[in-house]
């Protein structure tokens, strides 16, 4: 894997961190699942290839982490929003 591929991939992780300032209702489940899955799959791949690519590993671990964080924000928002709606009906 060439040096520039993981280096440019840092932009996706940084953009995902910047999205933390957006409201959770604007977070997309499919997009964040794809970001998380990609991060996990490619971080595993980076440890299997020879020579090991630690830049690729680190960018994908961060990518998976930001995806998990965004998914947790969305899930917590959706869960608490449903609870508030149920309480309001009572």
C-alpha positions as a printed NumPy array, in Angstrom:
array([[  0.   ,   0.   ,   0.   ],
       [  1.487,   3.263,  -1.101],
       [  2.283,   5.968,   1.44 ],
       [ -0.263,   8.449,   0.081],
       [ -3.365,   6.253,   0.391],
       [ -3.433,   6.131,   4.21 ],
       [ -2.173,   9.702,   4.414],
       [ -5.127,  11.018,   2.413],
       [ -7.439,   8.716,   4.366],
       [ -6.694,  10.806,   7.467],
       [ -8.94 ,  13.434,   5.852],
       [-11.947,  11.133,   6.242],
       [-11.191,  10.634,   9.94 ],
       [-10.737,  14.37 ,  10.468],
       [-14.008,  15.097,   8.627],
       [-15.776,  12.519,  10.792],
       [-14.426,  14.237,  13.904],
       [-15.615,  17.598,  12.557],
       [-19.091,  16.073,  12.154],
       [-19.193,  15.688,  15.943],
       [-20.357,  19.294,  16.111],
       [-23.421,  18.498,  13.995],
       [-26.654,  17.44 ,  15.695],
       [-26.969,  13.657,  16.163],
       [-30.174,  13.485,  14.132],
       [-28.13 ,  14.381,  11.03 ],
       [-25.774,  11.412,  11.493],
       [-26.347,   8.674,   8.914],
       [-26.444,   5.063,  10.118],
       [-25.352,   3.566,   6.761],
       [-22.475,   6.022,   6.367],
       [-21.127,   5.479,   9.877],
       [-21.522,   1.7  ,   9.646],
       [-19.501,   1.817,   6.417],
       [-16.813,   4.016,   8.021],
       [-16.584,   1.705,  11.04 ],
       [-16.519,  -1.506,   8.985],
       [-13.917,  -0.097,   6.606],
       [-11.742,   0.948,   9.518],
       [-11.935,  -2.466,  11.164],
       [-11.364,  -4.465,   7.975],
       [ -8.409,  -2.414,   6.734],
       [ -6.764,  -2.215,  10.151],
       [ -6.748,  -6.02 ,  10.219],
       [ -5.379,  -6.138,   6.672],
       [ -2.569,  -3.717,   7.535],
       [ -1.26 ,  -6.135,  10.165],
       [ -1.385,  -9.17 ,   7.847],
       [  0.533,  -7.753,   4.877],
       [  4.317,  -7.772,   4.674],
       [  5.767,  -5.357,   5.57 ],
       [  3.26 ,  -4.191,   8.143],
       [  1.933,  -0.723,   7.383],
       [  1.538,   1.115,  10.693],
       [  0.31 ,   4.338,   9.064],
       [ -2.517,   2.359,   7.445],
       [ -3.21 ,   0.606,  10.754],
       [ -3.382,   3.826,  12.773],
       [ -5.591,   5.72 ,  10.322],
       [ -8.048,   2.836,  10.188],
       [ -8.173,   2.407,  13.965],
       [ -8.969,   6.12 ,  14.262],
       [-11.527,   5.794,  11.461],
       [-13.251,   2.879,  13.224],
       [-13.162,   4.799,  16.501],
       [-14.765,   7.913,  15.042],
       [-17.408,   5.765,  13.35 ],
       [-18.22 ,   3.998,  16.614],
       [-18.391,   7.346,  18.402],
       [-20.799,   8.78 ,  15.816],
       [-22.944,   5.636,  15.909],
       [-23.122,   5.797,  19.71 ],
       [-24.182,   9.458,  19.539],
       [-26.934,   8.594,  17.064],
       [-28.15 ,   5.55 ,  19.01 ],
       [-28.222,   7.459,  22.316],
       [-30.093,  10.335,  20.667],
       [-32.65 ,   8.058,  19.016],
       [-33.159,   6.031,  22.206],
       [-33.586,   9.076,  24.452],
       [-35.83 ,  10.749,  21.876],
       [-38.149,   7.708,  21.834],
       [-38.225,   7.653,  25.641],
       [-39.14 ,  11.341,  25.776],
       [-41.918,  10.794,  23.23 ],
       [-43.31 ,   7.881,  25.281],
       [-43.28 ,   9.958,  28.475],
       [-44.974,  12.862,  26.691],
       [-47.832,  10.575,  25.578],
       [-48.548,   9.546,  29.181]])
